[in-house]
């Protein structure tokens, strides 16, 4: 298994990218400025796009595993690799997703915690209603994971 960065012709993986973000014009907002990775094991099994949001913040904008190979650990492996790669570049990884029982448990199992939500994101930014698991997505849930331990506070020893 290996994870490699893709710097050219990123749209060759559009089919996978559309699994995570079903409107191509939304993918176009981050694809070129984002860093793209594919996980290969007898062919491409998963894709991920990470953007630099400044001030040490990075964001997973897209993550998808080939539907024939989901629940085999590829998604988690990709996330773990992103954590170890970006901990040298920044302090926090964010990811935004719909309020869905298919994705939030996955990200939580990878160590993310829910931070906040962006109200009506899917209603205001997508041309068509998006349904997941039979439920229309409205708000974007933002999860975060600290890539580094918080700075140590000075320890004051009071000797009596
Ligand atoms: C979300 C997604 C990337 C997960 O990838 P994956 O390769 O299937 O995930 P993994 O096999 O690494 O799963 C790791 C753990 O996450 C949790 N998990 C994964 N999918 C889950 C699901 N559908 N429901 C509940 N928990 C889930 C489980 O704890 C799982 O461990 P387990 O299989 O030992 O129980 C994949 O389902 C996918 O591509 N979905 C479509 C695109 C998408 O929605 N992307 C996210 C957009 S924000």
PDB file of C-alpha atoms and ligand atoms in Angstrom:
ATOM      1  CA  UNK A   1       0.000   0.000   0.000  1.00  0.00           C
ATOM      2  CA  UNK A   2       1.333   3.447  -0.818  1.00  0.00           C
ATOM      3  CA  UNK A   3       0.029   6.992  -0.735  1.00  0.00           C
ATOM      4  CA  UNK A   4       1.254   9.334  -3.414  1.00  0.00           C
ATOM      5  CA  UNK A   5       0.677  12.974  -4.172  1.00  0.00           C
ATOM      6  CA  UNK A   6      -0.967  13.948  -7.447  1.00  0.00           C
ATOM      7  CA  UNK A   7       0.058  17.298  -8.857  1.00  0.00           C
ATOM      8  CA  UNK A   8      -1.214  17.108 -12.432  1.00  0.00           C
ATOM      9  CA  UNK A   9      -4.463  16.114 -14.129  1.00  0.00           C
ATOM     10  CA  UNK A  10      -6.309  15.882 -10.808  1.00  0.00           C
ATOM     11  CA  UNK A  11      -9.642  15.548 -12.611  1.00  0.00           C
ATOM     12  CA  UNK A  12      -8.692  11.997 -13.664  1.00  0.00           C
ATOM     13  CA  UNK A  13     -10.072  11.049 -10.211  1.00  0.00           C
ATOM     14  CA  UNK A  14     -13.294  13.021 -10.607  1.00  0.00           C
ATOM     15  CA  UNK A  15     -15.479   9.936 -10.236  1.00  0.00           C
ATOM     16  CA  UNK A  16     -14.082   9.326  -6.750  1.00  0.00           C
ATOM     17  CA  UNK A  17     -14.132  13.020  -5.809  1.00  0.00           C
ATOM     18  CA  UNK A  18     -17.829  13.233  -6.728  1.00  0.00           C
ATOM     19  CA  UNK A  19     -18.637  10.548  -4.139  1.00  0.00           C
ATOM     20  CA  UNK A  20     -17.660  12.990  -1.415  1.00  0.00           C
ATOM     21  CA  UNK A  21     -18.797  16.215  -3.076  1.00  0.00           C
ATOM     22  CA  UNK A  22     -21.433  15.694  -5.705  1.00  0.00           C
ATOM     23  CA  UNK A  23     -21.297  19.112  -7.419  1.00  0.00           C
ATOM     24  CA  UNK A  24     -18.294  19.554  -9.693  1.00  0.00           C
ATOM     25  CA  UNK A  25     -18.312  23.358  -9.438  1.00  0.00           C
ATOM     26  CA  UNK A  26     -17.817  23.000  -5.665  1.00  0.00           C
ATOM     27  CA  UNK A  27     -14.848  20.674  -6.235  1.00  0.00           C
ATOM     28  CA  UNK A  28     -13.412  23.290  -8.592  1.00  0.00           C
ATOM     29  CA  UNK A  29     -13.302  25.750  -5.697  1.00  0.00           C
ATOM     30  CA  UNK A  30     -10.536  23.805  -3.940  1.00  0.00           C
ATOM     31  CA  UNK A  31      -9.048  21.246  -6.309  1.00  0.00           C
ATOM     32  CA  UNK A  32      -6.241  23.314  -7.830  1.00  0.00           C
ATOM     33  CA  UNK A  33      -5.133  25.022  -4.620  1.00  0.00           C
ATOM     34  CA  UNK A  34      -5.498  21.764  -2.666  1.00  0.00           C
ATOM     35  CA  UNK A  35      -2.902  19.030  -2.269  1.00  0.00           C
ATOM     36  CA  UNK A  36      -4.246  15.759  -3.632  1.00  0.00           C
ATOM     37  CA  UNK A  37      -3.265  12.243  -2.562  1.00  0.00           C
ATOM     38  CA  UNK A  38      -4.298   8.791  -3.738  1.00  0.00           C
ATOM     39  CA  UNK A  39      -3.960   5.544  -1.839  1.00  0.00           C
ATOM     40  CA  UNK A  40      -2.849   2.702  -4.087  1.00  0.00           C
ATOM     41  CA  UNK A  41      -3.052  -1.012  -3.429  1.00  0.00           C
ATOM     42  CA  UNK A  42      -3.663  -2.990  -6.614  1.00  0.00           C
ATOM     43  CA  UNK A  43      -5.051   0.224  -8.120  1.00  0.00           C
ATOM     44  CA  UNK A  44      -6.399   3.428  -6.595  1.00  0.00           C
ATOM     45  CA  UNK A  45      -8.609   2.753  -3.584  1.00  0.00           C
ATOM     46  CA  UNK A  46      -9.052   6.202  -2.024  1.00  0.00           C
ATOM     47  CA  UNK A  47      -8.485   9.891  -2.727  1.00  0.00           C
ATOM     48  CA  UNK A  48      -8.032  12.912  -0.460  1.00  0.00           C
ATOM     49  CA  UNK A  49      -7.656  16.678  -0.992  1.00  0.00           C
ATOM     50  CA  UNK A  50      -6.234  18.946   1.730  1.00  0.00           C
ATOM     51  CA  UNK A  51      -6.112  22.750   1.626  1.00  0.00           C
ATOM     52  CA  UNK A  52      -3.975  25.227   3.532  1.00  0.00           C
ATOM     53  CA  UNK A  53      -6.362  27.633   5.268  1.00  0.00           C
ATOM     54  CA  UNK A  54      -3.558  29.750   6.773  1.00  0.00           C
ATOM     55  CA  UNK A  55      -2.249  30.267  10.313  1.00  0.00           C
ATOM     56  CA  UNK A  56      -1.424  26.570  10.728  1.00  0.00           C
ATOM     57  CA  UNK A  57      -4.921  25.371   9.814  1.00  0.00           C
ATOM     58  CA  UNK A  58      -5.358  22.638   7.208  1.00  0.00           C
ATOM     59  CA  UNK A  59      -8.650  21.238   5.968  1.00  0.00           C
ATOM     60  CA  UNK A  60      -9.642  17.955   4.384  1.00  0.00           C
ATOM     61  CA  UNK A  61     -11.924  19.094   1.586  1.00  0.00           C
ATOM     62  CA  UNK A  62     -12.554  15.735  -0.010  1.00  0.00           C
ATOM     63  CA  UNK A  63     -12.058  12.121   1.025  1.00  0.00           C
ATOM     64  CA  UNK A  64     -13.535   9.129  -0.741  1.00  0.00           C
ATOM     65  CA  UNK A  65     -12.939   5.403  -0.860  1.00  0.00           C
ATOM     66  CA  UNK A  66     -13.940   3.304  -3.862  1.00  0.00           C
ATOM     67  CA  UNK A  67     -17.400   1.937  -2.934  1.00  0.00           C
ATOM     68  CA  UNK A  68     -16.241  -1.617  -3.678  1.00  0.00           C
ATOM     69  CA  UNK A  69     -13.508  -1.243  -1.060  1.00  0.00           C
ATOM     70  CA  UNK A  70     -15.132   0.695   1.773  1.00  0.00           C
ATOM     71  CA  UNK A  71     -14.897  -0.560   5.382  1.00  0.00           C
ATOM     72  CA  UNK A  72     -11.489  -2.080   4.691  1.00  0.00           C
ATOM     73  CA  UNK A  73      -9.526   0.585   6.537  1.00  0.00           C
ATOM     74  CA  UNK A  74      -8.403   2.657   3.526  1.00  0.00           C
ATOM     75  CA  UNK A  75     -10.172   5.836   4.662  1.00  0.00           C
ATOM     76  CA  UNK A  76      -8.671   5.642   8.140  1.00  0.00           C
ATOM     77  CA  UNK A  77      -5.205   4.924   6.725  1.00  0.00           C
ATOM     78  CA  UNK A  78      -5.469   7.983   4.490  1.00  0.00           C
ATOM     79  CA  UNK A  79      -6.470  10.178   7.461  1.00  0.00           C
ATOM     80  CA  UNK A  80      -3.623   8.823   9.613  1.00  0.00           C
ATOM     81  CA  UNK A  81      -1.138   9.620   6.848  1.00  0.00           C
ATOM     82  CA  UNK A  82      -2.568  13.142   6.514  1.00  0.00           C
ATOM     83  CA  UNK A  83      -2.180  13.676  10.279  1.00  0.00           C
ATOM     84  CA  UNK A  84       1.447  12.609  10.272  1.00  0.00           C
ATOM     85  CA  UNK A  85       2.280  14.605   7.127  1.00  0.00           C
ATOM     86  CA  UNK A  86       0.559  17.849   8.163  1.00  0.00           C
ATOM     87  CA  UNK A  87       1.676  17.839  11.805  1.00  0.00           C
ATOM     88  CA  UNK A  88       5.003  19.109  10.471  1.00  0.00           C
ATOM     89  CA  UNK A  89       3.257  21.984   8.702  1.00  0.00           C
ATOM     90  CA  UNK A  90       0.474  23.103  11.014  1.00  0.00           C
ATOM     91  CA  UNK A  91      -1.356  22.627  14.301  1.00  0.00           C
ATOM     92  CA  UNK A  92      -4.953  21.716  13.401  1.00  0.00           C
ATOM     93  CA  UNK A  93      -6.774  19.640  10.788  1.00  0.00           C
ATOM     94  CA  UNK A  94     -10.390  20.487   9.997  1.00  0.00           C
ATOM     95  CA  UNK A  95     -12.979  18.605   8.015  1.00  0.00           C
ATOM     96  CA  UNK A  96     -16.496  19.647   7.043  1.00  0.00           C
ATOM     97  CA  UNK A  97     -19.271  17.170   6.376  1.00  0.00           C
ATOM     98  CA  UNK A  98     -23.027  16.865   6.281  1.00  0.00           C
ATOM     99  CA  UNK A  99     -24.892  15.931   9.413  1.00  0.00           C
ATOM    100  CA  UNK A 100     -24.838  12.290   8.371  1.00  0.00           C
ATOM    101  CA  UNK A 101     -24.591   9.005  10.285  1.00  0.00           C
ATOM    102  CA  UNK A 102     -22.398   7.735   7.430  1.00  0.00           C
ATOM    103  CA  UNK A 103     -19.562  10.223   7.829  1.00  0.00           C
ATOM    104  CA  UNK A 104     -19.540  11.727  11.336  1.00  0.00           C
ATOM    105  CA  UNK A 105     -18.902   8.352  13.080  1.00  0.00           C
ATOM    106  CA  UNK A 106     -16.102   7.704  10.601  1.00  0.00           C
ATOM    107  CA  UNK A 107     -14.347  10.994  11.381  1.00  0.00           C
ATOM    108  CA  UNK A 108     -14.898  10.554  15.128  1.00  0.00           C
ATOM    109  CA  UNK A 109     -13.386   7.078  14.923  1.00  0.00           C
ATOM    110  CA  UNK A 110     -10.333   8.733  13.350  1.00  0.00           C
ATOM    111  CA  UNK A 111      -9.911  11.142  16.282  1.00  0.00           C
ATOM    112  CA  UNK A 112     -11.838  14.229  15.116  1.00  0.00           C
ATOM    113  CA  UNK A 113     -14.239  15.994  17.481  1.00  0.00           C
ATOM    114  CA  UNK A 114     -17.185  18.169  16.460  1.00  0.00           C
ATOM    115  CA  UNK A 115     -16.279  21.853  16.623  1.00  0.00           C
ATOM    116  CA  UNK A 116     -19.187  23.869  15.192  1.00  0.00           C
ATOM    117  CA  UNK A 117     -21.528  23.994  12.231  1.00  0.00           C
ATOM    118  CA  UNK A 118     -22.071  26.322   9.285  1.00  0.00           C
ATOM    119  CA  UNK A 119     -25.795  26.955   9.073  1.00  0.00           C
ATOM    120  CA  UNK A 120     -27.546  26.212   5.767  1.00  0.00           C
ATOM    121  CA  UNK A 121     -24.268  25.558   3.935  1.00  0.00           C
ATOM    122  CA  UNK A 122     -25.740  22.890   1.669  1.00  0.00           C
ATOM    123  CA  UNK A 123     -28.894  24.893   0.979  1.00  0.00           C
ATOM    124  CA  UNK A 124     -26.973  28.011   0.029  1.00  0.00           C
ATOM    125  CA  UNK A 125     -24.063  26.534  -1.937  1.00  0.00           C
ATOM    126  CA  UNK A 126     -25.453  23.614  -3.926  1.00  0.00           C
ATOM    127  CA  UNK A 127     -27.762  23.799  -6.951  1.00  0.00           C
ATOM    128  CA  UNK A 128     -29.686  20.656  -6.033  1.00  0.00           C
ATOM    129  CA  UNK A 129     -30.802  19.309  -2.657  1.00  0.00           C
ATOM    130  CA  UNK A 130     -28.350  16.711  -1.353  1.00  0.00           C
ATOM    131  CA  UNK A 131     -29.684  13.621   0.343  1.00  0.00           C
ATOM    132  CA  UNK A 132     -27.675  11.187   2.403  1.00  0.00           C
ATOM    133  CA  UNK A 133     -29.236   8.141   3.983  1.00  0.00           C
ATOM    134  CA  UNK A 134     -32.659   9.512   2.972  1.00  0.00           C
ATOM    135  CA  UNK A 135     -32.136  12.811   4.816  1.00  0.00           C
ATOM    136  CA  UNK A 136     -31.587  16.195   3.177  1.00  0.00           C
ATOM    137  CA  UNK A 137     -28.323  17.827   4.206  1.00  0.00           C
ATOM    138  CA  UNK A 138     -28.674  21.415   5.421  1.00  0.00           C
ATOM    139  CA  UNK A 139     -25.843  22.434   7.746  1.00  0.00           C
ATOM    140  CA  UNK A 140     -22.165  21.644   7.435  1.00  0.00           C
ATOM    141  CA  UNK A 141     -20.670  20.102  10.561  1.00  0.00           C
ATOM    142  CA  UNK A 142     -17.031  21.081  11.141  1.00  0.00           C
ATOM    143  CA  UNK A 143     -14.843  18.624  13.028  1.00  0.00           C
ATOM    144  CA  UNK A 144     -11.298  19.261  14.175  1.00  0.00           C
ATOM    145  CA  UNK A 145      -8.234  17.382  15.301  1.00  0.00           C
ATOM    146  CA  UNK A 146      -5.212  18.938  16.958  1.00  0.00           C
ATOM    147  CA  UNK A 147      -2.090  17.775  15.188  1.00  0.00           C
ATOM    148  CA  UNK A 148       0.210  18.787  18.013  1.00  0.00           C
ATOM    149  CA  UNK A 149      -0.157  18.684  21.740  1.00  0.00           C
ATOM    150  CA  UNK A 150      -1.206  22.049  23.198  1.00  0.00           C
ATOM    151  CA  UNK A 151       1.741  24.135  24.430  1.00  0.00           C
ATOM    152  CA  UNK A 152       2.815  23.271  27.916  1.00  0.00           C
ATOM    153  CA  UNK A 153       1.789  25.852  30.437  1.00  0.00           C
ATOM    154  CA  UNK A 154       4.462  26.882  32.918  1.00  0.00           C
ATOM    155  CA  UNK A 155       4.239  24.746  35.975  1.00  0.00           C
ATOM    156  CA  UNK A 156       4.465  26.759  39.148  1.00  0.00           C
ATOM    157  CA  UNK A 157       5.690  24.791  42.080  1.00  0.00           C
ATOM    158  CA  UNK A 158       4.795  26.268  45.352  1.00  0.00           C
ATOM    159  CA  UNK A 159       7.016  24.920  48.051  1.00  0.00           C
ATOM    160  CA  UNK A 160       5.665  25.271  51.479  1.00  0.00           C
TER     161      UNK A 160
HETATM  162  C1  LIG B   1     -16.476   8.021   4.601  1.00  0.00           C
HETATM  163  C2  LIG B   1     -15.511   7.092   3.856  1.00  0.00           C
HETATM  164  C3  LIG B   1     -14.382   7.933   3.240  1.00  0.00           C
HETATM  165  C4  LIG B   1     -14.911   6.084   4.857  1.00  0.00           C
HETATM  166  O1  LIG B   1     -13.906   5.343   4.176  1.00  0.00           O
HETATM  167  P1  LIG B   1     -13.656   3.784   4.442  1.00  0.00           P
HETATM  168  O2  LIG B   1     -12.408   3.421   3.708  1.00  0.00           O
HETATM  169  O3  LIG B   1     -14.872   3.012   4.134  1.00  0.00           O
HETATM  170  O4  LIG B   1     -13.451   3.795   6.031  1.00  0.00           O
HETATM  171  P2  LIG B   1     -12.623   2.762   6.938  1.00  0.00           P
HETATM  172  O5  LIG B   1     -12.784   1.374   6.413  1.00  0.00           O
HETATM  173  O6  LIG B   1     -11.220   3.270   7.095  1.00  0.00           O
HETATM  174  O7  LIG B   1     -13.425   2.914   8.313  1.00  0.00           O
HETATM  175  C5  LIG B   1     -12.766   3.185   9.533  1.00  0.00           C
HETATM  176  C6  LIG B   1     -13.793   3.234  10.631  1.00  0.00           C
HETATM  177  O8  LIG B   1     -14.696   4.342  10.451  1.00  0.00           O
HETATM  178  C7  LIG B   1     -16.021   3.967  10.883  1.00  0.00           C
HETATM  179  N1  LIG B   1     -16.913   3.968   9.726  1.00  0.00           N
HETATM  180  C8  LIG B   1     -16.566   3.944   8.417  1.00  0.00           C
HETATM  181  N2  LIG B   1     -17.672   4.000   7.624  1.00  0.00           N
HETATM  182  C9  LIG B   1     -18.723   4.044   8.474  1.00  0.00           C
HETATM  183  C10 LIG B   1     -20.137   4.082   8.289  1.00  0.00           C
HETATM  184  N3  LIG B   1     -20.685   4.106   7.059  1.00  0.00           N
HETATM  185  N4  LIG B   1     -20.930   4.110   9.368  1.00  0.00           N
HETATM  186  C11 LIG B   1     -20.409   4.087  10.621  1.00  0.00           C
HETATM  187  N5  LIG B   1     -19.068   4.035  10.872  1.00  0.00           N
HETATM  188  C12 LIG B   1     -18.246   4.024   9.811  1.00  0.00           C
HETATM  189  C13 LIG B   1     -15.879   2.548  11.479  1.00  0.00           C
HETATM  190  O9  LIG B   1     -15.564   2.689  12.859  1.00  0.00           O
HETATM  191  C14 LIG B   1     -14.699   2.015  10.705  1.00  0.00           C
HETATM  192  O10 LIG B   1     -14.042   0.980  11.378  1.00  0.00           O
HETATM  193  P3  LIG B   1     -14.613  -0.554  11.289  1.00  0.00           P
HETATM  194  O11 LIG B   1     -14.885  -0.832   9.829  1.00  0.00           O
HETATM  195  O12 LIG B   1     -13.476  -1.356  11.854  1.00  0.00           O
HETATM  196  O13 LIG B   1     -15.869  -0.566  12.116  1.00  0.00           O
HETATM  197  C15 LIG B   1     -16.252   6.256   2.774  1.00  0.00           C
HETATM  198  O14 LIG B   1     -17.415   5.673   3.343  1.00  0.00           O
HETATM  199  C16 LIG B   1     -16.666   7.052   1.547  1.00  0.00           C
HETATM  200  O15 LIG B   1     -15.892   7.220   0.621  1.00  0.00           O
HETATM  201  N6  LIG B   1     -17.924   7.554   1.519  1.00  0.00           N
HETATM  202  C17 LIG B   1     -18.435   8.295   0.361  1.00  0.00           C
HETATM  203  C18 LIG B   1     -17.770   9.638   0.253  1.00  0.00           C
HETATM  204  C19 LIG B   1     -17.942  10.456   1.489  1.00  0.00           C
HETATM  205  O16 LIG B   1     -19.045  10.564   2.040  1.00  0.00           O
HETATM  206  N7  LIG B   1     -16.818  11.062   1.929  1.00  0.00           N
HETATM  207  C20 LIG B   1     -16.814  11.921   3.074  1.00  0.00           C
HETATM  208  C21 LIG B   1     -17.261  13.263   2.667  1.00  0.00           C
HETATM  209  S1  LIG B   1     -17.132  14.404   3.975  1.00  0.00           S
END
